[in-house]
Tab-separated table of C-alpha atoms in Angstrom:
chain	number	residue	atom	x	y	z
A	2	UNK	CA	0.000	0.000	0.000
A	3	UNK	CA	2.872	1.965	0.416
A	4	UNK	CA	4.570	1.652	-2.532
A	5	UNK	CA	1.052	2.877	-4.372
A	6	UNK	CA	1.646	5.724	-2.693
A	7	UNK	CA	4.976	6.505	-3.178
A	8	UNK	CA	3.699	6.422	-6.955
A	9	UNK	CA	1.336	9.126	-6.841
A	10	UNK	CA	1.684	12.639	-7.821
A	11	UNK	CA	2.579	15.162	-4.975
A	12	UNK	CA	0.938	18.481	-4.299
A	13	UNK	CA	1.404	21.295	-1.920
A	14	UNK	CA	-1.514	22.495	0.037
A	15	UNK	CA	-2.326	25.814	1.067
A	16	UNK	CA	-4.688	27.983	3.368
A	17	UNK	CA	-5.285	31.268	2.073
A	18	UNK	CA	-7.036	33.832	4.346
A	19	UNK	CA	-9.689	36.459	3.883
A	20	UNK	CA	-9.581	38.684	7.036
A	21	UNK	CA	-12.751	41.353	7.325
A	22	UNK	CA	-12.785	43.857	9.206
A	23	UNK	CA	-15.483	47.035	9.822
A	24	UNK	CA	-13.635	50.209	10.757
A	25	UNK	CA	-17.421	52.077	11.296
A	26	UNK	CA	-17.725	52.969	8.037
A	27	UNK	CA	-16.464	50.544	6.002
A	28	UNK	CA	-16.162	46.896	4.961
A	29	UNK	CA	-12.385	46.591	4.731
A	30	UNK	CA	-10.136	43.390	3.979
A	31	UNK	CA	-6.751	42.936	5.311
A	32	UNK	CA	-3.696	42.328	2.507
A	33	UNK	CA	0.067	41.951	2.856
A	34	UNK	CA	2.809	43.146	0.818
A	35	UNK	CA	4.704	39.670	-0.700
A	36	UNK	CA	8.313	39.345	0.511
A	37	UNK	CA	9.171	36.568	-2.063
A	38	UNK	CA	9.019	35.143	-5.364
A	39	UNK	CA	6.710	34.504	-7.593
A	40	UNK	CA	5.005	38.108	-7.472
A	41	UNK	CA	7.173	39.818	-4.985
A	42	UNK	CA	6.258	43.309	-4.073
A	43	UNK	CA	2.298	42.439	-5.010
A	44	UNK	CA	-0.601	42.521	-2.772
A	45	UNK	CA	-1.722	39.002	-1.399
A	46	UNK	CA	-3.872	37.021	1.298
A	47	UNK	CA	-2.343	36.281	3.864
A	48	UNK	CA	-1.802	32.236	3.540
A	49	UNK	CA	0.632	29.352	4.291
A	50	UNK	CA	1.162	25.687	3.792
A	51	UNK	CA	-0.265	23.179	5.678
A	52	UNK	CA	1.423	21.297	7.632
A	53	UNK	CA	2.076	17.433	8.521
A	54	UNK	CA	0.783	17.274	12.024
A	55	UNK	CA	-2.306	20.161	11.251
A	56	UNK	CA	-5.579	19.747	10.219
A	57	UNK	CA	-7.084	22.450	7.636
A	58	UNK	CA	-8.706	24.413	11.032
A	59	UNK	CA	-5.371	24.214	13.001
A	60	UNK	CA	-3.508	25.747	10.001
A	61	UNK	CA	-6.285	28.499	9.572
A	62	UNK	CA	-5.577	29.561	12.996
A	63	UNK	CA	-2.432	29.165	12.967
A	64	UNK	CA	-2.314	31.384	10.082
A	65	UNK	CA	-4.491	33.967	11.062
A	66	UNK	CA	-2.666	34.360	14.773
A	67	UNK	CA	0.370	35.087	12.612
A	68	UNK	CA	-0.999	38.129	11.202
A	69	UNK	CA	-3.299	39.607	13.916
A	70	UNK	CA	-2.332	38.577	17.429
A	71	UNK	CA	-5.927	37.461	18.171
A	72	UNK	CA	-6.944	33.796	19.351
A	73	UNK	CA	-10.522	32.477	18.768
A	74	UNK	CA	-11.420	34.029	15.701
A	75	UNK	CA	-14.761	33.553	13.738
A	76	UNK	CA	-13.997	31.676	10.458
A	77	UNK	CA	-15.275	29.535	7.897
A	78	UNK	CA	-14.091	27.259	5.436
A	79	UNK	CA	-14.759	28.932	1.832
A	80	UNK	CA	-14.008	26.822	-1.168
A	81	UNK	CA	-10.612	25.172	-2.306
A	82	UNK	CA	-9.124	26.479	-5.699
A	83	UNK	CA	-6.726	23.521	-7.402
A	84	UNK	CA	-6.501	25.000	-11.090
A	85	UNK	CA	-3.447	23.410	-12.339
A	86	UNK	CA	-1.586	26.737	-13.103
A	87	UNK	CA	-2.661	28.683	-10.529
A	88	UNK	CA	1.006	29.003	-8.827
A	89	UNK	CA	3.845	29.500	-11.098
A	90	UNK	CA	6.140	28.202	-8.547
A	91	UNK	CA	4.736	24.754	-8.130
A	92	UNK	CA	1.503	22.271	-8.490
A	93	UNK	CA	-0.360	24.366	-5.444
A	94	UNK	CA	-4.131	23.615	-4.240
A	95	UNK	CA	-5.874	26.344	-2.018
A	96	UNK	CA	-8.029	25.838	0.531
A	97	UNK	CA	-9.842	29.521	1.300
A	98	UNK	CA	-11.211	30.474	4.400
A	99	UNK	CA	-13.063	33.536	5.368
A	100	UNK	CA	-13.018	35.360	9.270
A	101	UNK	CA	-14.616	38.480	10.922
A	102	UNK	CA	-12.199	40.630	13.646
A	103	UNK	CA	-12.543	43.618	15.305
A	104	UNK	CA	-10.118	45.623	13.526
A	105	UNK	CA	-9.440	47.766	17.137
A	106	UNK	CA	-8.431	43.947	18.694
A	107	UNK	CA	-5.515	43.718	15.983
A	108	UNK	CA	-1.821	43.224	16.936
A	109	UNK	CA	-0.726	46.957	15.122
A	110	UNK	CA	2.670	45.283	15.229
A	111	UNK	CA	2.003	42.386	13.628
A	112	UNK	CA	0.575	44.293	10.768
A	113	UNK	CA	4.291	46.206	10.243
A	114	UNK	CA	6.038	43.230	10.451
A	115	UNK	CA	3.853	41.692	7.221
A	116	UNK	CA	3.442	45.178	5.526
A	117	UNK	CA	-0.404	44.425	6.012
A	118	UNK	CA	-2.715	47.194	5.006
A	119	UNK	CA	-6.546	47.258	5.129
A	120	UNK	CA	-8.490	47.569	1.648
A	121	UNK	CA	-11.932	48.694	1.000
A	122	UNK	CA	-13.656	45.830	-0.483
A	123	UNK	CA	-14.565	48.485	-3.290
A	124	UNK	CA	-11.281	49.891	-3.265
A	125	UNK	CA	-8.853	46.512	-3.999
A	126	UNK	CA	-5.482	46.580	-5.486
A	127	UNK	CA	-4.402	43.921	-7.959
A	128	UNK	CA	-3.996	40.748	-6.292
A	129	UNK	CA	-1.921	37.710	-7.150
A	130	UNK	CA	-2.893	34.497	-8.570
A	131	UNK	CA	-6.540	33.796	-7.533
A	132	UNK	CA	-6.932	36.040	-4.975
A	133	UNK	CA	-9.439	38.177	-6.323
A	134	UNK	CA	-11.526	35.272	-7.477
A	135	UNK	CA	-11.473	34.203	-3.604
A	136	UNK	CA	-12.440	37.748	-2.460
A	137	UNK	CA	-15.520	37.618	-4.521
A	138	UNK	CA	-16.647	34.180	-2.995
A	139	UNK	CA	-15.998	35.196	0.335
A	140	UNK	CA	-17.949	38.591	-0.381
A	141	UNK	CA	-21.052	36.627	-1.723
A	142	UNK	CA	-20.690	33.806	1.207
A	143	UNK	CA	-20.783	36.825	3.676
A	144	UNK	CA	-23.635	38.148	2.294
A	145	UNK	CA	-25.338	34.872	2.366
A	146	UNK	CA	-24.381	34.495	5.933
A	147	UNK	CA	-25.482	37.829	7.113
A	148	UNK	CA	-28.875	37.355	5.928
A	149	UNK	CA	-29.390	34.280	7.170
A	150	UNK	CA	-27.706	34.307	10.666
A	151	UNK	CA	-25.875	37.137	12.521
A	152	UNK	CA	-22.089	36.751	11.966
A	153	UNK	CA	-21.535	40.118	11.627
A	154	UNK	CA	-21.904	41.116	15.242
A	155	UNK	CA	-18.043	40.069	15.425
A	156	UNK	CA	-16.902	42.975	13.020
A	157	UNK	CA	-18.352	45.346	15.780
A	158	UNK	CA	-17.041	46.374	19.332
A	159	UNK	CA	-19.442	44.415	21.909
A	160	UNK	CA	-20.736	47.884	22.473
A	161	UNK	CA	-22.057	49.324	19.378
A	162	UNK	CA	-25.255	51.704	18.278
A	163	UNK	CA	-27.755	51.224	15.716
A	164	UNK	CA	-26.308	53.276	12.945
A	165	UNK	CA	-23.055	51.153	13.871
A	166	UNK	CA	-24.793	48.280	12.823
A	167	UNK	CA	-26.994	49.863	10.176
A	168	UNK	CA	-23.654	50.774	8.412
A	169	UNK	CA	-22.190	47.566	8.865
A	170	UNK	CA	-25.028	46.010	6.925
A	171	UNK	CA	-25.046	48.473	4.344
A	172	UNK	CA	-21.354	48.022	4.098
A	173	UNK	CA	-22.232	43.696	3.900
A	174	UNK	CA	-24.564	43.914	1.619
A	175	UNK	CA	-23.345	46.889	-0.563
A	176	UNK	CA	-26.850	48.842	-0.622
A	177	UNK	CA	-28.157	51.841	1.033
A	178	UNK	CA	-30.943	50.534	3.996
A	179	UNK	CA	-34.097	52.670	5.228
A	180	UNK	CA	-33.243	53.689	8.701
A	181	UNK	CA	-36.584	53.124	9.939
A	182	UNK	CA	-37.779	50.117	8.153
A	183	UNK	CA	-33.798	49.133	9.476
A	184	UNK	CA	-34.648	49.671	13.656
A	185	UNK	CA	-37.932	47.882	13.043
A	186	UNK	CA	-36.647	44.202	11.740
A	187	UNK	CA	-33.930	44.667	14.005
A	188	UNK	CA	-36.284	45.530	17.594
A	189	UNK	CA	-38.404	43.152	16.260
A	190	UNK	CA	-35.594	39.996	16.359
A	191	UNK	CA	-35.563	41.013	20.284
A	192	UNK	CA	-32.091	39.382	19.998
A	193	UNK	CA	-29.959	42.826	21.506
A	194	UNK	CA	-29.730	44.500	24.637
A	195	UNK	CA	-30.431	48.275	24.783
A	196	UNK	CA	-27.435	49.626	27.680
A	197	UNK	CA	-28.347	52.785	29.621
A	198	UNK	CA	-24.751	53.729	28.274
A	199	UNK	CA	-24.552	56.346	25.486
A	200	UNK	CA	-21.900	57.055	22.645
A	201	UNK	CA	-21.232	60.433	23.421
A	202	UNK	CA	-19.739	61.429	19.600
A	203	UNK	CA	-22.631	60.798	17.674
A	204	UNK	CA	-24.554	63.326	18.512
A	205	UNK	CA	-25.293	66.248	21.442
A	206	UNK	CA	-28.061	64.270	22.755
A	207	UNK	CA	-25.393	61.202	22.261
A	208	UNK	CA	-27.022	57.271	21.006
A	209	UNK	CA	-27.873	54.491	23.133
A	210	UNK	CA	-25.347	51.600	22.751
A	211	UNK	CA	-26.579	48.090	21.979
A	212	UNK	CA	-24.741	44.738	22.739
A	213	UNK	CA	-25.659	41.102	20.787
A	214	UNK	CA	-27.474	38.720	23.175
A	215	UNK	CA	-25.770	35.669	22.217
A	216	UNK	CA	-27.935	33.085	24.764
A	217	UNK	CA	-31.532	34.851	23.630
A	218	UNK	CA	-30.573	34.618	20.197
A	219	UNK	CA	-29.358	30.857	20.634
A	220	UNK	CA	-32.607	29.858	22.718
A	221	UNK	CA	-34.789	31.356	19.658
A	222	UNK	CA	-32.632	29.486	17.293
A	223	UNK	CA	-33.790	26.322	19.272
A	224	UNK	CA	-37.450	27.118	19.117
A	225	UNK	CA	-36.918	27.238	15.698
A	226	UNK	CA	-36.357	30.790	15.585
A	227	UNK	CA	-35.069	32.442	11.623
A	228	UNK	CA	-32.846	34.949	11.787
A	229	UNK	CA	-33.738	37.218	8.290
A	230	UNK	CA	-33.102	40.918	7.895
């Protein structure tokens, strides 16, 4: 059984990483600067090759530590790209996986050490390779996602207000959103917490800050509960 093996073509295997991020205003995605050939000196995903004792999780988190510091990070496996050309440098397959941070929770030093810069999703430079191809997947999973269940609270501060979260969805889902019609779907989910707290910078009379009720939304989810904005 060996020896069968020994016969069959190798591969390399990679895990390429979409970070997002939400600076307020924004849906942002976080690139480095390649330090090495093929493509040196282009923008990239931050990626790496898995390794013997890993599993494709472990080397996702490994991965993702490397570039911002944080532990526990929300992420999901995307899609694998295995075009046979994709890699100039050798037979490569790509396993793509997507994950939400709170861009204030990032390691700043981290970022120097990669040359890591945050994008606008609308605003992307040219990428190597696939990597564009696995932005726009990850873009239309998230969007998916969002709709369906609320991911996005990780892109936010646990504290956050309601045009906070407005903008983030505007900023998900790439459309302008009635403010009104907006606070109504979202009171009537009863799945946040209304703080006596107030963000102060907003406004004179300042806004109420909100935070995501994680074990209400979970106990409607078993009752059959469907999360849909």
């Amino acid at each position: 059984m060996v020896q069968k093996y020994q016969l069959e073509d190798k591969v390399l295997l990679a895990v390429d990483c979409i970070i997002f991020g939400f600076d307020e205003e924004d849906l942002k995605i976080l690139l480095i600067k390649r330090n090495f050939e093929p493509e040196k000196g282009k923008w990239s995903l931050m990626g790496g090759f898995l390794k013997r004792h890993e599993n494709l999780n472990i080397a996702a988190n490994r991965i993702l530590y490397q570039l911002t510091g944080i532990e526990q990070i929300y992420m999901e496996q995307l899609y694998a790209f295995s075009e046979v050309d994709r890699d100039p440098a050798e037979r490569t397959i790509s396993v793509a996986y997507f994950a939400l941070i709170n861009i204030k929770e990032h390691d700043k030093a981290l970022i120097d050490k990669y040359s890591a810069k945050w994008f606008s999703v609308t605003e992307l430079p040219e990428l190597i390779f696939d990597h564009s191809e696995m932005i726009t997947k990850a873009i239309k999973r998230l969007r998916y996602k969002t709709s369906k269940k609320p991911i996005g609270f990780e892109l936010l501060p646990k504290k956050f207000t309601m045009r906070q979260l407005q903008k983030l969805y505007e900023s998900i889902l790439g459309e302008k959103l009635d403010k009104r019609n907006f606070i109504n779907k979202i009171n009537a989910l009863d799945i946040l917490i209304k703080l006596e707290e107030k963000d102060m910078n907003s406004s004179r009379k300042g806004s109420f800050l909100y935070q995501f009720d994680a074990e209400k939304y979970q106990q409607k989810v078993e009752e059959g509960f469907s999360f849909k904005l």
